[in-house]
PDB file of C-alpha atoms in Angstrom:
ATOM      1  CA  HIS A   1       0.000   0.000   0.000  1.00 56.00           C
ATOM      2  CA  GLU A   2       2.441   2.647  -1.129  1.00 67.00           C
ATOM      3  CA  PRO A   3       0.866   6.096  -0.925  1.00 72.00           C
ATOM      4  CA  SER A   4       0.904   8.075  -4.164  1.00 73.00           C
ATOM      5  CA  ASP A   5      -1.120  11.162  -3.231  1.00 77.00           C
ATOM      6  CA  VAL A   6      -2.272  12.863  -0.025  1.00 85.00           C
ATOM      7  CA  LYS A   7      -4.989  15.489   0.573  1.00 85.00           C
ATOM      8  CA  PHE A   8      -6.177  17.196   3.740  1.00 87.00           C
ATOM      9  CA  SER A   9      -9.680  18.292   4.700  1.00 88.00           C
ATOM     10  CA  SER A  10     -10.435  20.345   7.795  1.00 86.00           C
ATOM     11  CA  ASN A  11     -10.699  17.224   9.957  1.00 88.00           C
ATOM     12  CA  GLU A  12      -9.293  14.238   7.989  1.00 89.00           C
ATOM     13  CA  ILE A  13      -6.362  13.080   5.880  1.00 86.00           C
ATOM     14  CA  PHE A  14      -7.048  11.218   2.612  1.00 84.00           C
ATOM     15  CA  VAL A  15      -4.286   8.986   1.170  1.00 83.00           C
ATOM     16  CA  LEU A  16      -4.432   7.394  -2.302  1.00 78.00           C
ATOM     17  CA  SER A  17      -2.678   4.048  -2.578  1.00 74.00           C
ATOM     18  CA  ILE A  18      -2.345   2.772  -6.155  1.00 65.00           C
ATOM     19  CA  TYR A  19      -0.335  -0.413  -5.545  1.00 60.00           C
ATOM     20  CA  GLY A  20      -1.543  -3.738  -4.192  1.00 56.00           C
ATOM     21  CA  ASN A  21      -5.199  -3.095  -3.373  1.00 62.00           C
ATOM     22  CA  PRO A  22      -5.723   0.431  -4.770  1.00 68.00           C
ATOM     23  CA  CYS A  23      -8.005   2.564  -2.642  1.00 80.00           C
ATOM     24  CA  ILE A  24      -8.241   5.750  -0.621  1.00 83.00           C
ATOM     25  CA  HIS A  25      -7.470   5.388   3.065  1.00 85.00           C
ATOM     26  CA  VAL A  26      -8.899   7.980   5.440  1.00 89.00           C
ATOM     27  CA  PHE A  27      -7.111   8.976   8.647  1.00 91.00           C
ATOM     28  CA  THR A  28      -7.889  11.290  11.529  1.00 92.00           C
ATOM     29  CA  LEU A  29      -5.647  14.340  11.904  1.00 92.00           C
ATOM     30  CA  SER A  30      -3.863  12.479  14.713  1.00 92.00           C
ATOM     31  CA  GLY A  31      -2.918   9.740  12.215  1.00 91.00           C
ATOM     32  CA  GLU A  32      -5.315   6.953  13.162  1.00 93.00           C
ATOM     33  CA  LYS A  33      -6.934   5.098  10.258  1.00 91.00           C
ATOM     34  CA  SER A  34     -10.701   5.524  10.287  1.00 89.00           C
ATOM     35  CA  ARG A  35     -11.755   3.791   7.044  1.00 86.00           C
ATOM     36  CA  SER A  36     -10.925   2.862   3.459  1.00 83.00           C
ATOM     37  CA  VAL A  37     -13.097   4.045   0.596  1.00 81.00           C
ATOM     38  CA  VAL A  38     -13.259   3.867  -3.203  1.00 70.00           C
ATOM     39  CA  THR A  39     -11.511   0.562  -3.927  1.00 66.00           C
ATOM     40  CA  SER A  40     -10.241   0.038  -7.480  1.00 62.00           C
ATOM     41  CA  GLY A  41     -10.163  -2.977  -9.763  1.00 55.00           C
ATOM     42  CA  ASN A  42     -12.035  -6.282  -9.866  1.00 51.00           C
ATOM     43  CA  GLY A  43     -15.255  -4.734 -11.170  1.00 52.00           C
ATOM     44  CA  MET A  44     -15.253  -1.929  -8.628  1.00 59.00           C
ATOM     45  CA  GLN A  45     -16.210   1.638  -9.456  1.00 75.00           C
ATOM     46  CA  VAL A  46     -12.706   2.929 -10.252  1.00 75.00           C
ATOM     47  CA  GLU A  47     -10.475   1.167 -12.769  1.00 73.00           C
ATOM     48  CA  LYS A  48      -7.225   3.154 -12.364  1.00 71.00           C
ATOM     49  CA  ALA A  49      -7.160   6.036  -9.904  1.00 72.00           C
ATOM     50  CA  TRP A  50      -4.408   8.257 -11.237  1.00 73.00           C
ATOM     51  CA  SER A  51      -4.914  11.231  -8.940  1.00 78.00           C
ATOM     52  CA  PHE A  52      -7.613  12.774  -6.791  1.00 84.00           C
ATOM     53  CA  CYS A  53      -8.665  15.934  -5.014  1.00 84.00           C
ATOM     54  CA  LEU A  54     -11.324  17.071  -2.569  1.00 87.00           C
ATOM     55  CA  ASP A  55     -13.991  19.566  -3.585  1.00 86.00           C
ATOM     56  CA  GLY A  56     -15.482  22.272  -1.352  1.00 83.00           C
ATOM     57  CA  ASN A  57     -17.869  19.722   0.199  1.00 85.00           C
ATOM     58  CA  ASN A  58     -15.089  17.191   0.950  1.00 85.00           C
ATOM     59  CA  ASN A  59     -16.304  14.962  -1.868  1.00 88.00           C
ATOM     60  CA  ILE A  60     -13.554  12.816  -3.376  1.00 87.00           C
ATOM     61  CA  VAL A  61     -12.974  13.641  -7.056  1.00 85.00           C
ATOM     62  CA  ILE A  62     -10.952  10.929  -8.838  1.00 83.00           C
ATOM     63  CA  SER A  63      -9.285  11.005 -12.232  1.00 80.00           C
ATOM     64  CA  ASP A  64      -9.825   7.471 -13.595  1.00 77.00           C
ATOM     65  CA  ALA A  65      -7.216   6.969 -16.326  1.00 73.00           C
ATOM     66  CA  LEU A  66      -8.517   3.630 -17.653  1.00 75.00           C
ATOM     67  CA  SER A  67     -12.203   4.449 -17.914  1.00 78.00           C
ATOM     68  CA  HIS A  68     -11.264   7.954 -19.177  1.00 78.00           C
ATOM     69  CA  ASP A  69     -13.625   9.823 -16.857  1.00 82.00           C
ATOM     70  CA  ILE A  70     -13.881  11.670 -13.565  1.00 82.00           C
ATOM     71  CA  LYS A  71     -15.760  10.073 -10.681  1.00 85.00           C
ATOM     72  CA  VAL A  72     -17.129  12.010  -7.719  1.00 86.00           C
ATOM     73  CA  PHE A  73     -17.672  10.188  -4.420  1.00 87.00           C
ATOM     74  CA  SER A  74     -18.954  11.309  -1.050  1.00 88.00           C
ATOM     75  CA  SER A  75     -16.321  11.305   1.709  1.00 85.00           C
ATOM     76  CA  GLU A  76     -17.858   7.988   2.797  1.00 85.00           C
ATOM     77  CA  GLY A  77     -17.167   6.430  -0.633  1.00 83.00           C
ATOM     78  CA  ASN A  78     -20.614   6.521  -2.261  1.00 86.00           C
ATOM     79  CA  LEU A  79     -20.522   7.256  -6.001  1.00 87.00           C
ATOM     80  CA  LEU A  80     -22.348  10.559  -6.592  1.00 90.00           C
ATOM     81  CA  HIS A  81     -21.776  11.014 -10.335  1.00 86.00           C
ATOM     82  CA  THR A  82     -19.420  10.546 -13.260  1.00 84.00           C
ATOM     83  CA  ILE A  83     -18.128  13.314 -15.522  1.00 80.00           C
ATOM     84  CA  GLY A  84     -17.104  12.761 -19.143  1.00 74.00           C
ATOM     85  CA  ARG A  85     -16.210   9.710 -21.143  1.00 76.00           C
ATOM     86  CA  SER A  86     -13.530   8.479 -23.503  1.00 76.00           C
ATOM     87  CA  GLY A  87     -12.755  10.545 -26.577  1.00 70.00           C
ATOM     88  CA  HIS A  88     -10.617  13.232 -28.105  1.00 72.00           C
ATOM     89  CA  GLU A  89     -13.224  15.974 -28.455  1.00 71.00           C
ATOM     90  CA  ALA A  90     -13.748  18.814 -25.978  1.00 69.00           C
ATOM     91  CA  GLY A  91     -15.354  17.532 -22.790  1.00 68.00           C
ATOM     92  CA  ARG A  92     -14.062  13.988 -23.344  1.00 70.00           C
ATOM     93  CA  PHE A  93     -10.925  12.478 -21.879  1.00 72.00           C
ATOM     94  CA  PHE A  94      -8.126  10.180 -22.927  1.00 69.00           C
ATOM     95  CA  ARG A  95      -5.747   9.006 -20.219  1.00 68.00           C
ATOM     96  CA  ASN A  96      -6.692  11.816 -17.868  1.00 68.00           C
ATOM     97  CA  ALA A  97      -4.129  12.292 -15.137  1.00 64.00           C
ATOM     98  CA  GLY A  98      -3.906  15.272 -12.789  1.00 72.00           C
ATOM     99  CA  ILE A  99      -7.013  16.875 -11.352  1.00 75.00           C
ATOM    100  CA  ILE A 100      -7.741  19.822  -9.100  1.00 72.00           C
ATOM    101  CA  VAL A 101     -10.841  21.672  -7.961  1.00 78.00           C
ATOM    102  CA  HIS A 102     -10.069  25.369  -7.536  1.00 72.00           C
ATOM    103  CA  ASP A 103     -11.701  27.454  -4.788  1.00 67.00           C
ATOM    104  CA  SER A 104     -14.108  28.924  -7.323  1.00 59.00           C
ATOM    105  CA  MET A 105     -15.212  25.356  -8.152  1.00 62.00           C
ATOM    106  CA  LEU A 106     -13.353  25.190 -11.460  1.00 58.00           C
ATOM    107  CA  LEU A 107     -12.433  21.610 -12.336  1.00 62.00           C
ATOM    108  CA  CYS A 108      -9.060  21.350 -14.122  1.00 58.00           C
ATOM    109  CA  ILE A 109      -7.969  18.065 -15.711  1.00 61.00           C
ATOM    110  CA  SER A 110      -4.635  17.362 -17.383  1.00 59.00           C
ATOM    111  CA  GLU A 111      -4.358  14.580 -19.936  1.00 55.00           C
ATOM    112  CA  ASN A 112      -1.200  12.577 -20.631  1.00 56.00           C
ATOM    113  CA  LYS A 113      -1.896  11.461 -24.189  1.00 59.00           C
ATOM    114  CA  LYS A 114      -3.455  14.690 -25.459  1.00 56.00           C
ATOM    115  CA  PHE A 115      -0.857  16.892 -23.718  1.00 58.00           C
ATOM    116  CA  GLY A 116      -3.655  19.226 -22.781  1.00 61.00           C
ATOM    117  CA  LEU A 117      -5.686  20.767 -20.016  1.00 62.00           C
ATOM    118  CA  GLN A 118      -9.450  20.995 -19.808  1.00 63.00           C
ATOM    119  CA  ILE A 119     -11.169  23.437 -17.465  1.00 67.00           C
ATOM    120  CA  PHE A 120     -14.827  23.211 -16.432  1.00 66.00           C
ATOM    121  CA  SER A 121     -16.945  25.441 -14.208  1.00 66.00           C
ATOM    122  CA  ALA A 122     -19.338  23.990 -11.652  1.00 57.00           C
TER     123      ALA A 122
END
């Protein structure tokens, strides 16, 4: 379970592990593990979590590089909705990688294979 990305909310720490059993582990600010959410692979909801961020409501926003979309989960791990699908046109993704939600609720997604950046408003 090597960590590959870490994000902080006001009261929890979220750690993405992409090796072994890929998932997001949630810890208290004192470092105690409280739960694991959003497991990848084996028919689960996320095929390849490349990166993630937290939105203004502490929802987990994951860039899924194999299904070529963005998945939004509650902080408890319930799938809320999916954004985009595979393709090369505007609004579609191909091997999406980095993701960030800006304070103004702009969603920015970088894509490895298209060498581009897409920006969406909420």
